[in-house]
């Protein structure tokens, strides 16, 4: 398995990150992509990627902090993108839930990171919270299909999923697809083509059932995979192989 989105760089793992990584490996997590989204978390993501052969980094700027994004930080992201362990740009996107950066600031930061991903030829990792229409519109208008990428922890409907697939994006599911009341993610998960499906934890957030509300960790990505296999009526082994191949293809991993 490959956890395509994990925050081992979060403060929640400060005391026991080595143990968390060991448990993930024991659970069958082959590789992990640690996502950096501000100065502190990017530095930690790069450190982890340098320390572990099987950990990779994604570097981007989160929409909630878009007000702090400037040309200097954009240039820094471009510099980091040349590192062999950096496999994506993001997470970037839009977040209309937290009122910490204006929509205009978020749109500008998002567009600049799409342009960067196309320039450095890396896929995007997209954060979308309460902003489905604008996220999709900007991806289409900025020709993000040229870079492709992941709709991280997808929460849209079937129609939006199809639109994202049409512009060269993979659909990734995390813990919420295991929640008992998650009718929409379960419905959408059944419709994604085999070759465009990915799994993630977004740990330490969004722990899957039966750990909902507790600290998530990458070992739990197995529970996401089990739920998807059940929903799609395929074997766990088949889906494990498929999602691993998908992640390797997207991130150009050998």
mmCIF file of C-alpha atoms in Angstrom:
data_model
loop_
_atom_site.group_PDB
_atom_site.id
_atom_site.type_symbol
_atom_site.label_atom_id
_atom_site.label_comp_id
_atom_site.label_asym_id
_atom_site.label_seq_id
_atom_site.Cartn_x
_atom_site.Cartn_y
_atom_site.Cartn_z
ATOM 1 C CA UNK A 1 0.000 0.000 0.000
ATOM 2 C CA UNK A 2 0.996 3.609 -0.544
ATOM 3 C CA UNK A 3 -0.412 6.316 1.725
ATOM 4 C CA UNK A 4 -0.594 9.185 -0.752
ATOM 5 C CA UNK A 5 -1.278 11.888 1.848
ATOM 6 C CA UNK A 6 0.008 11.879 5.410
ATOM 7 C CA UNK A 7 1.226 14.564 7.798
ATOM 8 C CA UNK A 8 3.980 12.819 9.716
ATOM 9 C CA UNK A 9 5.369 16.346 9.949
ATOM 10 C CA UNK A 10 2.527 17.356 12.315
ATOM 11 C CA UNK A 11 3.134 18.255 15.949
ATOM 12 C CA UNK A 12 0.942 15.309 16.979
ATOM 13 C CA UNK A 13 3.811 12.946 16.067
ATOM 14 C CA UNK A 14 6.589 14.912 17.705
ATOM 15 C CA UNK A 15 7.074 12.333 20.474
ATOM 16 C CA UNK A 16 6.711 9.064 18.576
ATOM 17 C CA UNK A 17 7.110 9.511 14.812
ATOM 18 C CA UNK A 18 9.562 6.589 14.560
ATOM 19 C CA UNK A 19 7.075 4.231 16.220
ATOM 20 C CA UNK A 20 4.266 5.483 13.972
ATOM 21 C CA UNK A 21 6.396 4.849 10.889
ATOM 22 C CA UNK A 22 7.307 1.368 12.156
ATOM 23 C CA UNK A 23 3.633 0.488 12.685
ATOM 24 C CA UNK A 24 2.828 1.655 9.164
ATOM 25 C CA UNK A 25 5.512 -0.575 7.709
ATOM 26 C CA UNK A 26 4.296 -3.533 9.763
ATOM 27 C CA UNK A 27 0.765 -2.934 8.437
ATOM 28 C CA UNK A 28 2.021 -3.158 4.857
ATOM 29 C CA UNK A 29 2.464 0.503 3.973
ATOM 30 C CA UNK A 30 5.217 0.368 1.402
ATOM 31 C CA UNK A 31 5.678 4.089 0.789
ATOM 32 C CA UNK A 32 4.245 7.364 2.087
ATOM 33 C CA UNK A 33 3.964 10.899 0.764
ATOM 34 C CA UNK A 34 4.373 13.471 3.534
ATOM 35 C CA UNK A 35 2.634 16.690 2.594
ATOM 36 C CA UNK A 36 4.094 20.062 3.553
ATOM 37 C CA UNK A 37 1.825 23.095 3.395
ATOM 38 C CA UNK A 38 3.669 25.940 5.166
ATOM 39 C CA UNK A 39 7.270 26.788 6.090
ATOM 40 C CA UNK A 40 7.436 24.585 9.193
ATOM 41 C CA UNK A 41 5.750 21.513 7.727
ATOM 42 C CA UNK A 42 7.686 21.731 4.456
ATOM 43 C CA UNK A 43 10.995 21.697 6.324
ATOM 44 C CA UNK A 44 9.867 18.649 8.329
ATOM 45 C CA UNK A 45 8.558 16.866 5.236
ATOM 46 C CA UNK A 46 11.896 17.322 3.510
ATOM 47 C CA UNK A 47 13.739 16.068 6.589
ATOM 48 C CA UNK A 48 11.618 12.912 6.729
ATOM 49 C CA UNK A 49 12.068 12.316 2.998
ATOM 50 C CA UNK A 50 15.816 12.610 3.419
ATOM 51 C CA UNK A 51 15.872 10.306 6.459
ATOM 52 C CA UNK A 52 13.755 7.444 5.053
ATOM 53 C CA UNK A 53 14.136 5.798 1.650
ATOM 54 C CA UNK A 54 10.410 4.990 1.482
ATOM 55 C CA UNK A 55 9.117 8.456 2.407
ATOM 56 C CA UNK A 56 8.562 11.138 -0.229
ATOM 57 C CA UNK A 57 7.535 14.774 0.091
ATOM 58 C CA UNK A 58 5.003 17.080 -1.497
ATOM 59 C CA UNK A 59 5.539 20.818 -1.125
ATOM 60 C CA UNK A 60 2.868 23.488 -1.421
ATOM 61 C CA UNK A 61 1.026 26.270 0.331
ATOM 62 C CA UNK A 62 -2.289 25.662 2.078
ATOM 63 C CA UNK A 63 -5.196 27.940 1.140
ATOM 64 C CA UNK A 64 -5.900 28.905 4.756
ATOM 65 C CA UNK A 65 -2.463 30.566 4.788
ATOM 66 C CA UNK A 66 -2.723 32.067 1.306
ATOM 67 C CA UNK A 67 -2.397 35.568 2.773
ATOM 68 C CA UNK A 68 1.232 34.705 3.612
ATOM 69 C CA UNK A 69 2.103 33.337 0.173
ATOM 70 C CA UNK A 70 4.385 35.559 -1.913
ATOM 71 C CA UNK A 71 6.839 35.344 -4.800
ATOM 72 C CA UNK A 72 9.689 34.461 -2.462
ATOM 73 C CA UNK A 73 7.831 31.416 -1.187
ATOM 74 C CA UNK A 74 6.842 30.475 -4.726
ATOM 75 C CA UNK A 75 10.507 30.557 -5.742
ATOM 76 C CA UNK A 76 11.338 28.394 -2.720
ATOM 77 C CA UNK A 77 8.766 25.800 -3.771
ATOM 78 C CA UNK A 78 10.254 25.760 -7.267
ATOM 79 C CA UNK A 79 13.715 25.213 -5.827
ATOM 80 C CA UNK A 80 12.479 22.336 -3.647
ATOM 81 C CA UNK A 81 10.654 20.778 -6.590
ATOM 82 C CA UNK A 82 14.040 19.887 -8.103
ATOM 83 C CA UNK A 83 14.806 17.583 -5.165
ATOM 84 C CA UNK A 84 14.563 13.903 -6.231
ATOM 85 C CA UNK A 85 12.336 13.017 -3.246
ATOM 86 C CA UNK A 86 9.747 15.717 -4.021
ATOM 87 C CA UNK A 87 6.961 14.071 -6.008
ATOM 88 C CA UNK A 88 4.141 16.651 -6.063
ATOM 89 C CA UNK A 89 3.104 20.274 -5.570
ATOM 90 C CA UNK A 90 0.593 20.808 -2.781
ATOM 91 C CA UNK A 91 -1.465 20.672 -0.904
ATOM 92 C CA UNK A 92 -2.977 23.681 -2.557
ATOM 93 C CA UNK A 93 -6.520 24.607 -3.450
ATOM 94 C CA UNK A 94 -9.371 26.442 -1.754
ATOM 95 C CA UNK A 95 -10.843 26.352 1.748
ATOM 96 C CA UNK A 96 -14.009 28.359 2.354
ATOM 97 C CA UNK A 97 -14.612 26.819 5.783
ATOM 98 C CA UNK A 98 -11.819 28.639 7.635
ATOM 99 C CA UNK A 99 -12.032 32.405 7.232
ATOM 100 C CA UNK A 100 -8.303 33.132 7.501
ATOM 101 C CA UNK A 101 -7.457 34.217 3.925
ATOM 102 C CA UNK A 102 -9.741 35.976 1.463
ATOM 103 C CA UNK A 103 -11.078 34.187 -1.577
ATOM 104 C CA UNK A 104 -9.005 36.481 -3.769
ATOM 105 C CA UNK A 105 -5.805 35.591 -1.878
ATOM 106 C CA UNK A 106 -6.640 31.890 -2.098
ATOM 107 C CA UNK A 107 -7.382 32.054 -5.825
ATOM 108 C CA UNK A 108 -4.106 33.826 -6.557
ATOM 109 C CA UNK A 109 -2.004 31.360 -4.515
ATOM 110 C CA UNK A 110 -3.837 28.427 -6.108
ATOM 111 C CA UNK A 111 -3.280 29.666 -9.663
ATOM 112 C CA UNK A 112 0.412 30.305 -9.046
ATOM 113 C CA UNK A 113 0.900 26.771 -7.734
ATOM 114 C CA UNK A 114 -0.929 25.268 -10.698
ATOM 115 C CA UNK A 115 1.421 27.191 -12.988
ATOM 116 C CA UNK A 116 4.388 25.957 -10.946
ATOM 117 C CA UNK A 117 3.282 22.319 -11.181
ATOM 118 C CA UNK A 118 3.057 22.619 -14.951
ATOM 119 C CA UNK A 119 6.464 24.294 -15.105
ATOM 120 C CA UNK A 120 8.270 21.676 -12.996
ATOM 121 C CA UNK A 121 6.205 18.783 -14.420
ATOM 122 C CA UNK A 122 4.904 17.468 -11.102
ATOM 123 C CA UNK A 123 1.327 16.485 -10.200
ATOM 124 C CA UNK A 124 -0.825 18.620 -7.916
ATOM 125 C CA UNK A 125 -2.388 17.639 -4.597
ATOM 126 C CA UNK A 126 -5.678 19.513 -4.260
ATOM 127 C CA UNK A 127 -7.354 20.586 -1.023
ATOM 128 C CA UNK A 128 -11.044 21.419 -1.466
ATOM 129 C CA UNK A 129 -13.244 22.343 1.464
ATOM 130 C CA UNK A 130 -16.652 23.889 0.817
ATOM 131 C CA UNK A 131 -15.351 25.243 -2.504
ATOM 132 C CA UNK A 132 -16.191 22.590 -5.107
ATOM 133 C CA UNK A 133 -17.368 24.910 -7.892
ATOM 134 C CA UNK A 134 -14.462 27.337 -7.677
ATOM 135 C CA UNK A 135 -11.853 24.588 -7.317
ATOM 136 C CA UNK A 136 -13.104 22.860 -10.444
ATOM 137 C CA UNK A 137 -13.453 26.103 -12.389
ATOM 138 C CA UNK A 138 -9.909 27.233 -11.601
ATOM 139 C CA UNK A 139 -8.460 23.809 -12.404
ATOM 140 C CA UNK A 140 -10.214 23.932 -15.773
ATOM 141 C CA UNK A 141 -9.379 27.569 -16.561
ATOM 142 C CA UNK A 142 -5.704 27.175 -15.604
ATOM 143 C CA UNK A 143 -5.342 23.972 -17.660
ATOM 144 C CA UNK A 144 -4.322 21.947 -14.611
ATOM 145 C CA UNK A 145 -4.858 18.834 -16.728
ATOM 146 C CA UNK A 146 -1.355 19.434 -18.050
ATOM 147 C CA UNK A 147 0.007 18.611 -14.583
ATOM 148 C CA UNK A 148 -2.710 16.263 -13.352
ATOM 149 C CA UNK A 149 -2.776 15.195 -9.749
ATOM 150 C CA UNK A 150 -4.971 14.131 -6.863
ATOM 151 C CA UNK A 151 -8.279 15.330 -5.494
ATOM 152 C CA UNK A 152 -7.232 14.700 -1.902
ATOM 153 C CA UNK A 153 -9.772 13.194 0.523
ATOM 154 C CA UNK A 154 -12.493 13.673 -2.078
ATOM 155 C CA UNK A 155 -15.814 14.952 -0.707
ATOM 156 C CA UNK A 156 -17.609 15.953 -3.903
ATOM 157 C CA UNK A 157 -20.428 14.173 -5.713
ATOM 158 C CA UNK A 158 -20.370 11.785 -8.667
ATOM 159 C CA UNK A 159 -20.749 14.631 -11.165
ATOM 160 C CA UNK A 160 -17.758 16.488 -9.757
ATOM 161 C CA UNK A 161 -15.698 13.305 -9.662
ATOM 162 C CA UNK A 162 -16.353 12.788 -13.364
ATOM 163 C CA UNK A 163 -15.345 16.371 -14.109
ATOM 164 C CA UNK A 164 -12.093 15.882 -12.188
ATOM 165 C CA UNK A 165 -11.378 12.636 -14.004
ATOM 166 C CA UNK A 166 -11.899 14.487 -17.289
ATOM 167 C CA UNK A 167 -9.043 16.869 -16.441
ATOM 168 C CA UNK A 168 -6.504 14.161 -15.610
ATOM 169 C CA UNK A 169 -6.989 13.909 -11.839
ATOM 170 C CA UNK A 170 -7.062 10.874 -9.603
ATOM 171 C CA UNK A 171 -9.652 10.551 -6.844
ATOM 172 C CA UNK A 172 -8.333 9.718 -3.385
ATOM 173 C CA UNK A 173 -10.317 8.493 -0.406
ATOM 174 C CA UNK A 174 -9.421 8.574 3.273
ATOM 175 C CA UNK A 175 -11.050 7.850 6.609
ATOM 176 C CA UNK A 176 -14.419 9.533 5.898
ATOM 177 C CA UNK A 177 -15.358 6.811 3.386
ATOM 178 C CA UNK A 178 -15.457 4.393 6.342
ATOM 179 C CA UNK A 179 -17.846 6.502 8.433
ATOM 180 C CA UNK A 180 -21.254 4.883 8.874
ATOM 181 C CA UNK A 181 -23.134 8.024 7.805
ATOM 182 C CA UNK A 182 -20.899 8.778 4.792
ATOM 183 C CA UNK A 183 -23.447 8.022 2.088
ATOM 184 C CA UNK A 184 -22.014 10.349 -0.570
ATOM 185 C CA UNK A 185 -18.344 9.242 -0.392
ATOM 186 C CA UNK A 186 -19.448 5.600 -0.453
ATOM 187 C CA UNK A 187 -21.619 6.249 -3.507
ATOM 188 C CA UNK A 188 -18.817 8.071 -5.328
ATOM 189 C CA UNK A 189 -16.220 5.441 -4.403
ATOM 190 C CA UNK A 190 -18.147 2.820 -6.359
ATOM 191 C CA UNK A 191 -17.932 4.842 -9.581
ATOM 192 C CA UNK A 192 -14.226 5.711 -9.879
ATOM 193 C CA UNK A 193 -12.351 3.791 -12.618
ATOM 194 C CA UNK A 194 -9.856 1.275 -11.267
ATOM 195 C CA UNK A 195 -6.878 3.090 -12.756
ATOM 196 C CA UNK A 196 -7.770 6.461 -11.157
ATOM 197 C CA UNK A 197 -8.358 5.434 -7.547
ATOM 198 C CA UNK A 198 -5.985 6.244 -4.662
ATOM 199 C CA UNK A 199 -5.940 5.786 -0.889
ATOM 200 C CA UNK A 200 -4.707 8.031 1.893
ATOM 201 C CA UNK A 201 -5.058 8.737 5.605
ATOM 202 C CA UNK A 202 -4.523 12.511 5.948
ATOM 203 C CA UNK A 203 -3.152 11.435 9.334
ATOM 204 C CA UNK A 204 -3.213 12.655 12.080
ATOM 205 C CA UNK A 205 -6.653 13.854 10.950
ATOM 206 C CA UNK A 206 -9.816 11.996 9.881
ATOM 207 C CA UNK A 207 -9.124 8.620 11.464
ATOM 208 C CA UNK A 208 -11.234 5.841 9.924
ATOM 209 C CA UNK A 209 -13.828 3.803 11.783
ATOM 210 C CA UNK A 210 -13.416 2.422 14.473
ATOM 211 C CA UNK A 211 -10.818 5.044 15.433
ATOM 212 C CA UNK A 212 -12.926 8.056 14.453
ATOM 213 C CA UNK A 213 -12.139 11.019 16.696
ATOM 214 C CA UNK A 214 -8.741 9.684 17.710
ATOM 215 C CA UNK A 215 -5.311 10.429 16.287
ATOM 216 C CA UNK A 216 -5.018 8.891 12.850
ATOM 217 C CA UNK A 217 -1.845 7.230 11.596
ATOM 218 C CA UNK A 218 -0.695 5.765 8.273
ATOM 219 C CA UNK A 219 -1.116 2.157 9.411
ATOM 220 C CA UNK A 220 -4.872 2.772 9.293
ATOM 221 C CA UNK A 221 -4.841 3.233 5.513
ATOM 222 C CA UNK A 222 -5.507 -0.508 5.445
ATOM 223 C CA UNK A 223 -8.990 0.175 6.844
ATOM 224 C CA UNK A 224 -9.691 2.602 4.000
ATOM 225 C CA UNK A 225 -8.602 0.006 1.472
ATOM 226 C CA UNK A 226 -10.766 -2.675 3.102
ATOM 227 C CA UNK A 227 -13.823 -0.412 2.916
ATOM 228 C CA UNK A 228 -13.213 0.463 -0.729
ATOM 229 C CA UNK A 229 -12.758 -3.180 -1.676
ATOM 230 C CA UNK A 230 -16.059 -4.019 0.005
ATOM 231 C CA UNK A 231 -17.890 -1.136 -1.665
ATOM 232 C CA UNK A 232 -16.489 -1.988 -5.094
ATOM 233 C CA UNK A 233 -17.030 -5.743 -4.604
ATOM 234 C CA UNK A 234 -13.443 -6.682 -5.439
ATOM 235 C CA UNK A 235 -10.799 -8.482 -3.436
ATOM 236 C CA UNK A 236 -8.622 -6.581 -0.992
ATOM 237 C CA UNK A 237 -5.507 -7.935 -2.728
ATOM 238 C CA UNK A 238 -6.678 -6.818 -6.166
ATOM 239 C CA UNK A 239 -7.442 -3.294 -5.007
ATOM 240 C CA UNK A 240 -4.216 -3.081 -3.033
ATOM 241 C CA UNK A 241 -2.247 -3.922 -6.166
ATOM 242 C CA UNK A 242 -4.244 -1.495 -8.307
ATOM 243 C CA UNK A 243 -4.025 1.516 -5.974
ATOM 244 C CA UNK A 244 -0.309 0.911 -5.441
ATOM 245 C CA UNK A 245 0.286 0.826 -9.194
ATOM 246 C CA UNK A 246 -1.759 4.008 -9.593
ATOM 247 C CA UNK A 247 0.288 5.874 -6.994
ATOM 248 C CA UNK A 248 3.571 4.684 -8.474
ATOM 249 C CA UNK A 249 2.497 5.867 -11.904
ATOM 250 C CA UNK A 250 1.310 9.270 -10.718
ATOM 251 C CA UNK A 251 4.385 9.994 -8.599
ATOM 252 C CA UNK A 252 6.833 8.339 -11.016
ATOM 253 C CA UNK A 253 8.041 5.896 -8.360
ATOM 254 C CA UNK A 254 9.983 2.838 -9.488
#
